[in-house]
Every structure is written in structure tokens, then in C-alpha cells.
Short mmCIF file of C-alpha atoms in Angstrom, two decimals:
data_model
loop_
_atom_site.label_atom_id
_atom_site.label_comp_id
_atom_site.label_asym_id
_atom_site.label_seq_id
_atom_site.Cartn_x
_atom_site.Cartn_y
_atom_site.Cartn_z
CA MET A 126 100.25 91.89 126.51
CA ARG A 127 100.73 93.69 130.00
CA PHE A 128 102.72 96.05 131.95
CA GLY A 129 101.68 99.05 130.08
CA GLU A 130 98.96 99.56 127.36
CA ARG A 131 97.77 97.60 124.33
CA ILE A 132 99.90 97.62 121.51
CA VAL A 133 98.03 98.29 118.17
CA VAL A 134 98.80 98.36 114.31
CA THR A 135 97.74 101.79 112.65
CA GLY A 136 99.72 101.73 109.19
CA VAL A 137 101.38 99.41 107.04
CA GLY A 138 103.87 99.81 104.20
CA ILE A 139 105.08 97.60 101.72
CA VAL A 140 108.10 97.21 98.99
CA SER A 141 108.00 93.74 97.73
CA PRO A 142 108.54 91.47 94.73
CA LEU A 143 105.00 91.57 93.92
CA GLY A 144 105.10 95.43 93.87
CA VAL A 145 105.01 98.47 95.89
CA GLY A 146 102.22 99.54 98.05
CA VAL A 147 99.51 97.70 99.88
CA ARG A 148 96.94 98.24 97.24
CA THR A 149 99.00 96.69 94.56
CA VAL A 150 100.80 93.96 96.57
CA TRP A 151 97.71 92.75 98.50
CA PRO A 152 95.37 91.50 95.41
CA ARG A 153 98.21 90.07 93.88
CA LEU A 154 99.25 88.04 96.96
CA LEU A 155 95.63 86.70 97.31
CA ALA A 156 95.23 85.84 93.75
CA GLY A 157 98.12 83.40 93.86
CA GLY A 158 100.66 85.83 92.03
CA CYS A 159 104.49 85.26 92.04
CA GLY A 160 107.36 87.65 92.18
CA VAL A 161 109.87 85.06 91.18
CA LYS A 162 112.02 85.44 88.17
CA ARG A 163 115.27 84.14 86.19
CA LEU A 164 117.73 86.75 86.25
CA GLU A 165 120.50 87.50 83.97
CA SER A 166 122.67 88.91 86.51
CA LEU A 167 122.75 85.41 88.28
CA ARG A 168 123.66 83.70 84.98
CA GLY A 169 126.13 80.77 85.94
CA GLN A 170 125.08 80.60 89.73
CA THR A 171 123.84 77.37 90.87
CA SER A 172 120.70 79.26 91.50
CA GLU A 173 119.62 81.73 88.68
CA VAL A 174 116.26 82.63 89.99
CA ALA A 175 115.44 85.65 92.49
CA ALA A 176 112.64 87.76 93.51
CA PRO A 177 113.37 91.31 92.74
CA VAL A 178 111.28 94.47 93.45
CA PRO A 179 109.87 95.54 90.18
CA ARG A 180 111.43 99.03 89.17
CA GLY A 181 110.04 101.57 86.87
CA SER A 182 107.50 104.58 86.96
CA GLU A 183 104.69 102.74 86.45
CA ASP A 184 101.77 102.34 89.34
CA GLY A 185 103.14 99.69 91.95
CA GLU A 186 106.78 99.80 90.70
CA PHE A 187 109.49 101.06 93.05
CA ASP A 188 110.48 104.61 91.69
CA PRO A 189 112.57 106.75 94.04
CA ALA A 190 111.02 110.00 92.40
CA ARG A 191 107.70 109.06 93.86
CA CYS A 192 108.77 108.59 97.43
CA ARG A 193 108.07 111.66 99.45
CA LEU A 194 110.93 110.72 101.96
CA MET A 195 113.50 110.55 99.07
CA ALA A 196 115.25 113.50 97.18
CA PRO A 197 117.21 113.51 93.92
CA GLY A 198 120.49 112.28 94.19
CA ASP A 199 119.74 109.71 97.08
CA ALA A 200 120.45 106.84 94.65
CA GLN A 201 124.14 107.94 94.97
CA THR A 202 124.14 108.13 98.93
CA ILE A 203 121.54 105.68 100.12
CA ALA A 204 121.92 101.86 99.42
CA PRO A 205 118.91 100.03 97.92
CA PHE A 206 117.94 98.56 101.09
CA ALA A 207 117.53 101.81 102.73
CA GLN A 208 115.53 103.28 99.95
CA PHE A 209 113.06 100.47 100.09
CA ALA A 210 112.81 101.15 103.70
CA LEU A 211 112.15 104.85 103.16
CA ALA A 212 109.33 104.01 100.56
CA ALA A 213 107.75 101.48 102.97
CA ALA A 214 108.04 103.81 105.93
CA ALA A 215 106.43 106.63 103.85
CA GLU A 216 103.46 104.52 103.09
CA ALA A 217 103.12 103.26 106.57
CA LEU A 218 103.33 106.78 108.04
CA ASP A 219 100.61 107.91 105.31
CA SER A 220 98.32 105.05 105.90
CA ALA A 221 98.48 105.71 109.73
CA ARG A 222 97.82 109.23 109.08
CA TRP A 223 100.55 110.07 111.29
CA ALA A 224 102.82 113.12 110.46
CA PRO A 225 104.54 114.22 113.66
CA ALA A 226 104.89 118.10 113.42
CA THR A 227 105.60 119.16 117.11
CA ASP A 228 109.00 118.54 119.18
CA ALA A 229 106.80 116.41 121.50
CA GLU A 230 105.37 114.22 118.87
CA ARG A 231 108.75 113.64 117.10
CA GLU A 232 110.40 112.91 120.18
CA ARG A 233 107.87 110.30 121.24
CA THR A 234 108.10 108.58 117.80
CA GLY A 235 110.75 105.99 117.25
CA VAL A 236 112.26 103.77 114.60
CA ALA A 237 113.26 100.13 114.74
CA ILE A 238 114.09 98.83 111.29
CA GLY A 239 116.57 96.06 110.91
CA SER A 240 118.45 94.53 107.96
CA GLY A 241 119.92 91.02 107.85
CA ILE A 242 122.89 91.98 105.88
CA GLY A 243 123.11 95.72 104.95
CA SER A 244 124.41 96.41 101.54
CA LEU A 245 126.54 93.59 100.50
CA ALA A 246 126.99 94.85 96.93
CA ASP A 247 128.68 98.07 98.27
CA ILE A 248 131.32 95.83 100.00
CA VAL A 249 131.82 93.93 96.96
CA ASP A 250 132.29 97.22 94.91
CA ALA A 251 134.43 98.81 97.43
CA SER A 252 136.64 95.77 97.74
CA ASP A 253 137.01 95.91 93.86
CA THR A 254 138.00 99.39 93.97
CA MET A 255 140.49 99.26 96.87
CA ARG A 256 142.16 96.01 94.98
CA GLU A 257 142.30 97.66 91.68
CA ARG A 258 142.66 101.22 92.34
CA GLY A 259 143.89 101.81 95.99
CA PRO A 260 142.16 102.84 99.16
CA ARG A 261 142.19 106.65 98.12
CA ARG A 262 139.52 105.66 95.53
CA VAL A 263 137.18 104.06 97.81
CA SER A 264 133.93 106.29 98.02
CA ALA A 265 133.17 108.54 101.09
CA TYR A 266 129.75 107.15 100.66
CA PHE A 267 130.93 103.28 101.09
CA VAL A 268 130.44 103.13 104.85
CA PRO A 269 127.12 105.07 105.40
CA ARG A 270 125.62 103.18 102.37
CA MET A 271 126.88 99.97 103.79
CA LEU A 272 126.08 100.07 107.37
CA VAL A 273 123.21 97.80 108.52
CA ASN A 274 121.70 100.44 110.65
CA MET A 275 121.28 103.01 107.82
CA ALA A 276 117.80 101.97 106.58
CA ALA A 277 116.54 102.98 110.24
CA GLY A 278 118.85 106.08 110.43
CA HIS A 279 117.54 107.42 106.98
CA VAL A 280 114.08 106.95 108.07
CA SER A 281 114.74 108.91 111.22
CA ILE A 282 116.38 111.58 109.52
CA ARG A 283 113.91 112.00 106.69
CA ALA A 284 110.76 111.74 108.72
CA GLY A 285 111.93 113.78 111.50
CA LEU A 286 111.66 111.04 113.98
CA ARG A 287 113.80 111.70 117.38
CA GLY A 288 112.61 108.84 119.52
CA PRO A 289 114.26 105.52 120.20
CA LEU A 290 116.32 104.46 117.20
CA SER A 291 117.49 100.84 116.70
CA CYS A 292 118.27 98.18 114.39
CA PRO A 293 118.00 94.57 115.25
CA ALA A 294 120.02 92.00 113.14
CA THR A 295 118.78 88.51 113.65
CA ALA A 296 119.28 87.10 110.15
CA CYS A 297 115.79 85.89 108.78
CA ALA A 298 113.96 86.82 111.93
CA THR A 299 115.01 90.71 111.68
CA GLY A 300 111.82 92.12 110.64
CA ALA A 301 109.95 90.20 113.35
CA SER A 302 112.74 91.26 116.13
CA ALA A 303 112.04 94.79 115.17
CA VAL A 304 108.36 94.47 115.71
CA SER A 305 109.04 92.68 119.10
CA ASP A 306 111.47 95.34 120.07
CA ALA A 307 109.32 98.19 119.11
CA ALA A 308 106.43 96.78 121.21
CA LEU A 309 108.92 96.57 124.33
CA LEU A 310 109.98 100.12 123.79
CA LEU A 311 106.32 101.08 123.69
CA MET A 312 105.28 98.97 126.63
CA SER A 313 108.15 100.55 128.53
CA GLY A 314 106.89 104.08 127.99
CA ALA A 315 109.88 104.96 125.99
CA ALA A 316 107.71 106.04 122.93
CA ASP A 317 104.18 106.39 121.93
CA VAL A 318 104.74 105.59 118.18
CA MET A 319 107.16 103.09 116.78
CA LEU A 320 107.94 102.31 112.81
CA ALA A 321 109.07 98.92 112.85
CA GLY A 322 110.36 96.82 109.96
CA GLY A 323 112.89 95.20 108.04
CA ALA A 324 114.65 95.94 104.84
CA GLU A 325 116.84 93.68 102.27
CA ALA A 326 118.30 94.17 98.89
CA CYS A 327 120.91 91.33 98.61
CA ILE A 328 120.26 89.65 95.21
CA GLU A 329 123.84 89.65 94.55
CA PRO A 330 126.00 86.79 93.10
CA LEU A 331 128.22 86.62 96.28
CA ALA A 332 125.42 86.12 98.35
CA ILE A 333 123.65 83.64 96.03
CA ALA A 334 127.08 81.86 95.97
CA GLY A 335 127.39 81.81 99.91
CA PHE A 336 123.91 80.55 100.51
CA GLY A 337 124.45 78.16 97.67
CA LYS A 338 127.39 76.59 99.42
CA LEU A 339 125.16 76.26 102.50
CA ARG A 340 122.82 74.23 100.13
CA ALA A 341 120.21 76.59 101.23
CA VAL A 342 118.93 78.08 97.79
CA SER A 343 116.83 76.38 95.20
CA THR A 344 118.74 75.06 92.23
CA ALA A 345 116.25 72.81 90.47
CA TYR A 346 113.91 75.33 88.96
CA ASN A 347 116.17 77.79 86.74
CA ALA A 348 113.99 76.85 83.98
CA SER A 349 110.81 77.40 85.75
CA PRO A 350 111.30 80.22 88.23
CA GLU A 351 107.60 80.54 89.39
CA ARG A 352 107.74 77.20 90.71
CA ALA A 353 111.04 77.62 92.48
CA SER A 354 110.00 78.67 96.13
CA ARG A 355 107.46 76.05 97.27
CA PRO A 356 107.06 75.86 100.90
CA PHE A 357 105.98 72.46 102.32
CA ASP A 358 105.78 71.03 99.07
CA ALA A 359 107.83 67.63 98.57
CA GLY A 360 109.38 68.98 95.61
CA ARG A 361 111.03 71.95 97.61
CA ASP A 362 114.87 72.31 97.33
CA GLY A 363 115.69 75.71 99.08
CA PHE A 364 114.81 79.15 99.30
CA VAL A 365 114.48 81.72 96.44
CA MET A 366 116.20 85.29 97.44
CA GLY A 367 113.74 88.17 97.54
CA GLU A 368 114.35 91.82 98.27
CA GLY A 369 112.15 94.67 99.65
CA ALA A 370 110.99 96.22 103.00
CA ALA A 371 107.89 96.20 105.15
CA VAL A 372 107.15 98.87 108.00
CA LEU A 373 104.29 98.66 110.53
CA VAL A 374 103.34 101.54 112.43
CA LEU A 375 102.81 100.63 116.00
CA GLU A 376 101.46 102.52 118.86
CA THR A 377 99.80 102.49 122.25
CA GLU A 378 96.05 101.94 122.31
CA GLY A 379 95.91 105.20 124.45
CA HIS A 380 97.61 107.21 121.87
CA ALA A 381 95.91 105.70 118.94
CA ARG A 382 92.37 106.67 120.55
CA ARG A 383 93.49 110.14 121.36
CA ARG A 384 94.23 111.14 117.97
CA GLY A 385 91.35 109.07 116.33
CA ALA A 386 93.44 106.66 114.22
CA THR A 387 92.05 103.61 112.65
CA VAL A 388 93.31 100.37 114.13
CA LEU A 389 94.16 97.69 111.84
CA ALA A 390 95.01 94.84 114.30
CA GLU A 391 96.21 94.47 117.92
CA LEU A 392 99.70 92.94 118.53
CA CYS A 393 98.62 90.86 121.51
CA GLY A 394 101.79 88.79 121.88
CA PHE A 395 105.08 87.79 121.00
CA GLY A 396 107.59 84.84 121.68
CA LEU A 397 111.35 85.10 121.67
CA SER A 398 113.59 82.33 122.23
CA ALA A 399 116.98 80.50 120.96
CA ASP A 400 117.45 76.80 119.66
CA ALA A 401 120.94 76.80 121.19
CA HIS A 402 121.67 73.93 118.71
CA HIS A 403 123.43 74.62 115.39
CA ILE A 404 124.57 77.60 113.02
CA THR A 405 122.00 77.15 110.45
CA ALA A 406 119.66 74.13 111.16
CA PRO A 407 116.71 73.98 113.81
CA PRO A 408 116.34 70.74 115.75
CA ASP A 409 114.05 68.27 113.51
CA ASN A 410 111.32 68.34 115.82
CA GLY A 411 110.94 72.27 115.70
CA ALA A 412 111.14 72.36 119.71
CA GLY A 413 112.36 76.25 119.57
CA ALA A 414 109.84 76.97 117.19
CA LEU A 415 106.98 75.31 119.46
CA ARG A 416 108.46 77.01 122.64
CA THR A 417 108.38 80.42 120.97
CA MET A 418 104.73 80.11 119.59
CA ARG A 419 103.62 78.78 122.84
CA THR A 420 105.06 81.68 124.47
CA ALA A 421 103.25 84.16 121.96
CA LEU A 422 100.03 82.51 122.78
CA ARG A 423 100.42 82.41 126.76
CA MET A 424 100.82 86.37 126.24
CA ALA A 425 97.80 86.77 123.75
CA GLU A 426 95.60 84.63 126.06
CA ALA A 427 96.51 86.96 129.00
CA CYS A 428 95.41 89.67 126.73
CA GLY A 429 91.90 88.04 126.03
CA HIS A 430 93.01 86.49 122.88
CA PRO A 431 92.81 82.84 123.50
CA PHE A 432 91.82 81.68 120.04
CA VAL A 433 94.35 81.33 117.14
CA ASP A 434 93.05 80.52 113.73
CA TYR A 435 95.82 81.02 111.37
CA VAL A 436 99.61 80.54 111.29
CA ASN A 437 101.68 82.66 108.68
CA ALA A 438 104.57 80.22 108.68
CA HIS A 439 108.29 81.14 108.28
CA ALA A 440 108.68 78.37 105.87
CA THR A 441 111.55 79.27 103.41
CA SER A 442 111.24 76.09 101.24
CA THR A 443 114.21 74.45 102.56
CA PRO A 444 113.59 70.69 103.02
CA GLN A 445 114.51 70.82 106.85
CA GLY A 446 113.38 73.91 108.08
CA ASP A 447 109.71 73.54 106.52
CA ALA A 448 109.36 70.12 108.07
CA ALA A 449 110.54 71.05 111.50
CA GLU A 450 108.36 74.03 111.62
CA LEU A 451 105.25 72.01 110.34
CA ARG A 452 105.90 69.54 113.16
CA ALA A 453 105.92 72.41 115.68
CA ILE A 454 102.66 73.89 114.39
CA SER A 455 101.14 70.40 114.69
CA ALA A 456 102.11 70.17 118.23
CA LEU A 457 100.93 73.63 118.88
CA ALA A 458 97.44 72.38 117.37
CA ALA A 459 97.44 69.28 119.78
CA ASP A 460 97.79 71.64 122.77
CA ARG A 461 94.01 72.63 122.02
CA PRO A 462 90.81 71.01 123.17
CA ALA A 463 89.72 67.96 121.45
CA GLY A 464 87.46 68.89 118.33
CA SER A 465 88.97 72.17 117.59
CA LEU A 466 89.25 73.20 114.27
CA PRO A 467 92.52 72.52 112.38
CA LEU A 468 95.07 75.36 112.46
CA LEU A 469 95.00 77.20 109.06
CA VAL A 470 98.47 77.53 107.71
CA SER A 471 100.22 79.20 104.83
CA ALA A 472 103.50 80.46 103.89
CA THR A 473 103.65 83.69 101.55
CA LYS A 474 107.41 83.16 100.65
CA GLY A 475 106.19 81.01 97.75
CA ALA A 476 105.10 84.28 95.98
CA THR A 477 107.61 86.72 97.43
CA GLY A 478 110.70 84.58 97.94
CA HIS A 479 112.68 85.15 101.25
CA LEU A 480 113.36 88.77 102.09
CA LEU A 481 115.94 87.77 104.52
CA GLY A 482 116.00 90.74 107.21
CA GLY A 483 112.74 91.92 105.48
CA ALA A 484 110.57 88.64 105.77
CA GLY A 485 109.53 88.96 109.22
CA ALA A 486 108.05 92.44 108.65
CA LEU A 487 106.41 91.62 105.38
CA GLU A 488 104.86 88.73 106.81
CA ALA A 489 103.63 90.40 110.09
CA ALA A 490 102.06 93.14 107.44
CA PHE A 491 100.53 90.38 105.61
CA THR A 492 99.02 88.88 108.94
CA VAL A 493 97.63 92.14 109.91
CA LEU A 494 95.90 92.67 106.35
CA ALA A 495 94.29 89.31 106.65
CA LEU A 496 93.12 90.18 110.29
CA HIS A 497 91.63 93.57 109.15
CA HIS A 498 89.92 92.57 106.18
CA GLN A 499 88.25 89.87 107.97
CA VAL A 500 86.94 92.46 110.27
CA LEU A 501 85.84 94.59 107.22
CA LEU A 502 84.26 91.51 105.59
CA THR A 503 82.50 90.40 108.72
CA LEU A 504 81.05 93.96 109.02
CA MET A 505 79.83 93.82 105.23
CA THR A 506 78.23 90.32 105.08
CA SER A 507 74.96 90.93 103.87
CA ASP A 508 75.96 93.22 101.07
CA CYS A 509 76.72 92.26 97.48
CA LEU A 510 78.83 94.75 95.70
CA PRO A 511 80.69 94.75 92.34
CA HIS A 512 83.93 92.95 92.63
CA GLN A 513 85.87 95.89 91.37
CA VAL A 514 84.61 98.13 93.83
CA LEU A 515 85.30 95.97 96.52
CA LEU A 516 88.80 95.05 95.55
CA THR A 517 89.36 98.90 95.58
CA LEU A 518 87.70 99.19 99.01
CA MET A 519 89.71 96.32 100.46
CA THR A 520 93.11 97.63 99.24
CA SER A 521 92.54 101.32 100.14
CA ASP A 522 93.96 102.24 103.45
CA CYS A 523 91.03 103.55 105.39
CA LEU A 524 87.73 101.96 104.00
CA HIS A 525 85.07 100.71 106.14
CA HIS A 526 83.42 103.78 107.43
CA GLN A 527 82.37 104.84 103.96
CA VAL A 528 81.32 101.42 102.85
CA LEU A 529 79.09 100.82 106.01
CA SER A 530 77.00 103.83 105.60
CA PRO A 531 74.62 102.88 102.97
CA MET B 265 77.50 84.20 96.14
CA THR B 266 78.98 84.68 92.54
CA SER B 267 82.05 86.25 91.42
CA ASP B 268 80.61 89.65 91.34
CA CYS B 269 79.68 89.55 95.00
CA LEU B 270 81.57 89.74 98.12
CA PRO B 271 85.20 88.51 97.33
CA HIS B 272 85.98 86.39 100.50
CA GLN B 273 89.52 87.07 100.06
CA VAL B 274 91.23 87.03 103.42
CA LEU B 275 94.07 84.63 103.79
CA PRO B 276 97.04 84.64 101.55
CA PRO B 277 97.93 81.16 100.10
CA THR B 278 100.83 79.07 99.90
CA ILE B 279 101.37 78.96 96.06
CA ASN B 280 103.17 75.81 94.59
CA LEU B 281 101.89 73.32 97.45
CA GLU B 282 101.22 70.55 95.27
CA LYS B 283 101.98 67.65 97.55
CA PRO B 284 102.51 68.50 101.21
CA GLU B 285 105.52 66.98 103.19
CA PRO B 286 105.41 65.91 105.64
CA ALA B 287 101.72 64.75 104.93
CA ASP B 288 98.96 64.11 107.07
CA LEU B 289 100.35 66.00 110.26
CA PRO B 290 97.25 66.42 112.47
CA GLY B 291 95.80 69.74 113.56
CA ILE B 292 96.79 71.50 110.35
CA ALA B 293 95.03 72.65 106.92
CA HIS B 294 97.11 74.13 104.48
CA VAL B 295 95.57 77.33 102.67
CA THR B 296 96.62 76.91 98.77
CA VAL B 297 93.95 79.39 97.50
CA GLY B 298 93.65 82.84 98.77
CA GLY B 299 90.44 83.54 100.19
CA ALA B 300 88.09 83.25 103.21
CA PRO B 301 88.54 80.21 105.37
CA ALA B 302 86.80 77.37 103.54
CA ASP B 303 85.06 76.27 106.99
CA GLY B 304 83.63 79.91 107.19
CA ARG B 305 85.16 80.59 110.55
CA PRO B 306 86.30 84.13 111.48
CA LEU B 307 89.78 84.81 112.04
CA ARG B 308 90.27 85.87 115.64
CA ALA B 309 94.07 85.81 116.13
CA ALA B 310 96.96 84.70 113.82
CA LEU B 311 100.67 83.99 114.50
CA SER B 312 103.32 85.18 112.08
CA ASN B 313 106.75 83.26 112.71
CA SER B 314 110.22 84.14 111.69
CA PHE B 315 113.44 81.90 112.38
CA GLY B 316 117.07 82.70 111.63
CA PHE B 317 120.31 81.52 111.58
CA GLY B 318 122.03 81.39 114.95
CA GLY B 319 118.84 79.59 116.08
CA VAL B 320 116.85 82.67 116.76
CA ASN B 321 113.02 82.23 116.96
CA VAL B 322 110.43 85.07 116.94
CA SER B 323 106.81 84.36 116.88
CA LEU B 324 104.28 87.48 116.81
CA CYS B 325 100.63 87.13 117.62
CA PHE B 326 98.26 89.56 116.12
CA ALA B 327 94.41 89.65 116.84
CA ARG B 328 91.59 91.20 114.98
CA TRP B 329 90.58 94.56 116.48
CA ALA B 330 87.18 94.48 117.90
CA PRO B 331 85.36 97.51 119.33
CA ALA B 332 85.73 97.64 123.26
CA GLY B 333 83.31 95.08 124.84
CA ALA B 334 82.75 92.92 121.75
CA PRO B 335 82.55 89.40 122.72
CA VAL B 336 85.22 86.65 122.07
CA THR B 337 83.53 83.81 120.42
CA GLN B 338 84.23 80.16 121.38
CA ASP B 339 85.73 77.90 119.19
CA GLU B 340 83.17 76.15 117.10
#
């Protein structure tokens, strides 16, 4: 990436169907865990399965009372998708050890957190209220709860971040658009640090009905929910709705170095493109996907990273989308010299369902964690530590220095 | 390596992938069990894909963070 400095990732925060917090989610993901359940609230829908964020006061569950950026009463004024964003942002800032305090630091730290839909449940409820009880009974909080940019807005307000504030809404690509938008802002010099991510909380009968009419959601696995989201498998029949949020702390390399931050990974490229083809379907050959991956790789190569080993696929478990993407990845593999190792491919939506506007950020976070732990493991190769100790080390946020000194 | 040793848990898996379709596309190896790459390779850089209704495509590329001056290894 060039026209400014290198962009690095220094923090990650996750609220997902596999739990809340990196130290809960990452081991569960690696162990093959699954957050998909059959929900009573969806009974009678064509799809009765979804992947909700576990709520409760146990460790690894979503509890607004344990989020340092939330206050009592927020449940009344802040919609769930924005609450998830606040919790993910708090974890991301803490793991980056970035607590901007001066005016200058706050003004150079921005937020780009998108959502695919915003709060559909609030629109449904307000619409019912208006029809049944008249317009004067619509809540004053309806609009500020529902607006799609309020995840970004609340994070900015609660964390006191006064730099650039934006909210991409590119449907299921939203979280990834936020990361690339944030990178562009950093590269342009508009900020030193950006919180980038996506948030969604749309497990709602109307959403399931709408996606159901598009034949986009899985309907064949209501009796075996954990098998419903099955990217690339011959038995896949649509996506499973998930919810949650993920936030990355991105900053310029110079800023990270000056404050002595631990770098988790470098964001070394991105590709952005449009199919200009159809409202919901990609072309069968995945031409747009291929073009955008090639663009990302060209940028990475120019940054000194010519070798890609792994692709975290979008793969939502729909018959057409997964096949088109896999063909594109296969074509990308063919660009490389003869004799290259195959590209490793996985799709984590099998475990998390599809977070819609949160998906791109969640999967970017998983990709960063994979690369970071590789570095850790490479550094530790000759040691043989007890499994439990290592799991703790791997999932704590700043780890290798303690581990490396014998 | 025993289970008490270094857990090579690096790549997240695709769960529920029993019979890949399309099958036998060249140049691809599905990761179905979480862990280090079976071929023992290091992970140097990785793509994360996201596509959306309206035909929007975003692909992010992340690289492992190596200390300044560390050599980039060739493809084995």
C-alpha cells in the first residue's frame, strides 16, 4: 500500500454468535464450534435457524453492564446493533492499548463502522405503534435507534473520538468496506488511528421472510441447526442469519511505532470492484471476485508481500455464490507459478452464520488473528508448553514477549 | 508433538464441509479442521473476501507483521 505509510492492525474486538471477546471466540472457532440454533422467535418461518449472540452475565456472553462504553439505560436508547459495536470497540481499543486523552489524540482518531440494515426491529415496532396507536405515540428514540450510522455515532461519542466519522453500507460487504475506507483515510493523512468495523442485529422475522423470498436462507436444516450453514458443501441451501459486531484498530505504522504498540498484522492491500451484473447474484464465473482479489494482490505485491497462502472466503453457503467464489479463487491460484502450493481456503460462516454488515469485519478479524498467531507459533517452535497455558497465551492480547523470555 | 505440546491452531476451519461442490477445482485446498497448515507452510499473507447485494466486491489483504528487514521466504 503506497501513497502514505504502511497501515497496521493493532487491536481487535469481537461480539459474535461464538461469544464475546477474542479470548472466548477464537478458541471456539478453531475447535470447530458452531453458534447456530433453532429459535422459538422464528417458529413458522421457512427458516427457523439463526446464530444469535449469547446474552447473559457469564464470561464470554454479551452483557451491557460489563461494557465500559455503555451506561445503565442504554438499552432504551441504543439499538442492539450499536450496543454490539460499542462492546467490540471497547475491546478493540483496550487490546490496542489506545486510550486517546488529549485533544490532538482524539481529533486524530476516527471511526468507520457500518451496518447493512440498521435496526429493522425498531422500524417494525414503530410501524405497529403508529398503525395501532397513532403517530404521537411513536418513540422519540425511534429515529436515533434505527439509523444505520448510529453504531459509528455512539462509538465516537462514548469513546470521545473526534476524527473522521463514517458509515459504509454495502450490504454484506459493509464490514470490509469500512476497513478499506478507514485505510484510505489513514493513507490520505486525515487520521492517525481509525476504528473500522461492522455491526448487525437483524434476526427478525421480517428479515428472515424477506431473505426467504429471495431463496437466500437455509430451510432444510431446521431440525439440525448446527449443520445448516455449510459453505462449499454439496448439501448447502442458503445462508444462516447471524448477528454481532467486529472492530479493528488500524493505524499508520509511524503512529504505532511512536507509541510502542504491538502490531498484529499489516493491512497490505485491498481490492474494490462492482459486478455491474445483477441485484443479488454474481456472474457464475466469479469474474468480479477474481478482479477484486487480483487488485488486492497487486497492491500487496507493491508493498513487498507477493505470497498469499490463505483465503478467508466470503462463502455464505448459498449454492450459486459459493461456487462462483471458489471458481474465482481457483483462477487466482492459476495466476501463480507452476508448482506453487494450493491456496488454503476456509469460510467461517459455517460457525458464525452470516453477520451481513458485520461479516466483513468479523472475517477480517479472524484473518488477522490467524496471521498473528502464526508469528507467535513460529517464534515459539522449539518449546513444548502445557496445552492450557498456551491456549491462554494465544488468546490473551499481548503475549509473545512474556512467552519468549525463558 | 502430543496434545500437550504446542497446539498448531492457526487457521479457522470450514465446518460442515463434507462433500465439496464444485469438486476438484485446481489450486485449492479446503481447511476443514482448525490448525496449522497440514503442509507445514508458514502463513505469509491472506485475503479476506466480502461480496454484497448490488454487486459490490471487497477483498482485503493482510500480511503477517515481520520485524523490519526480515526476509520474505520464497514459495516452497
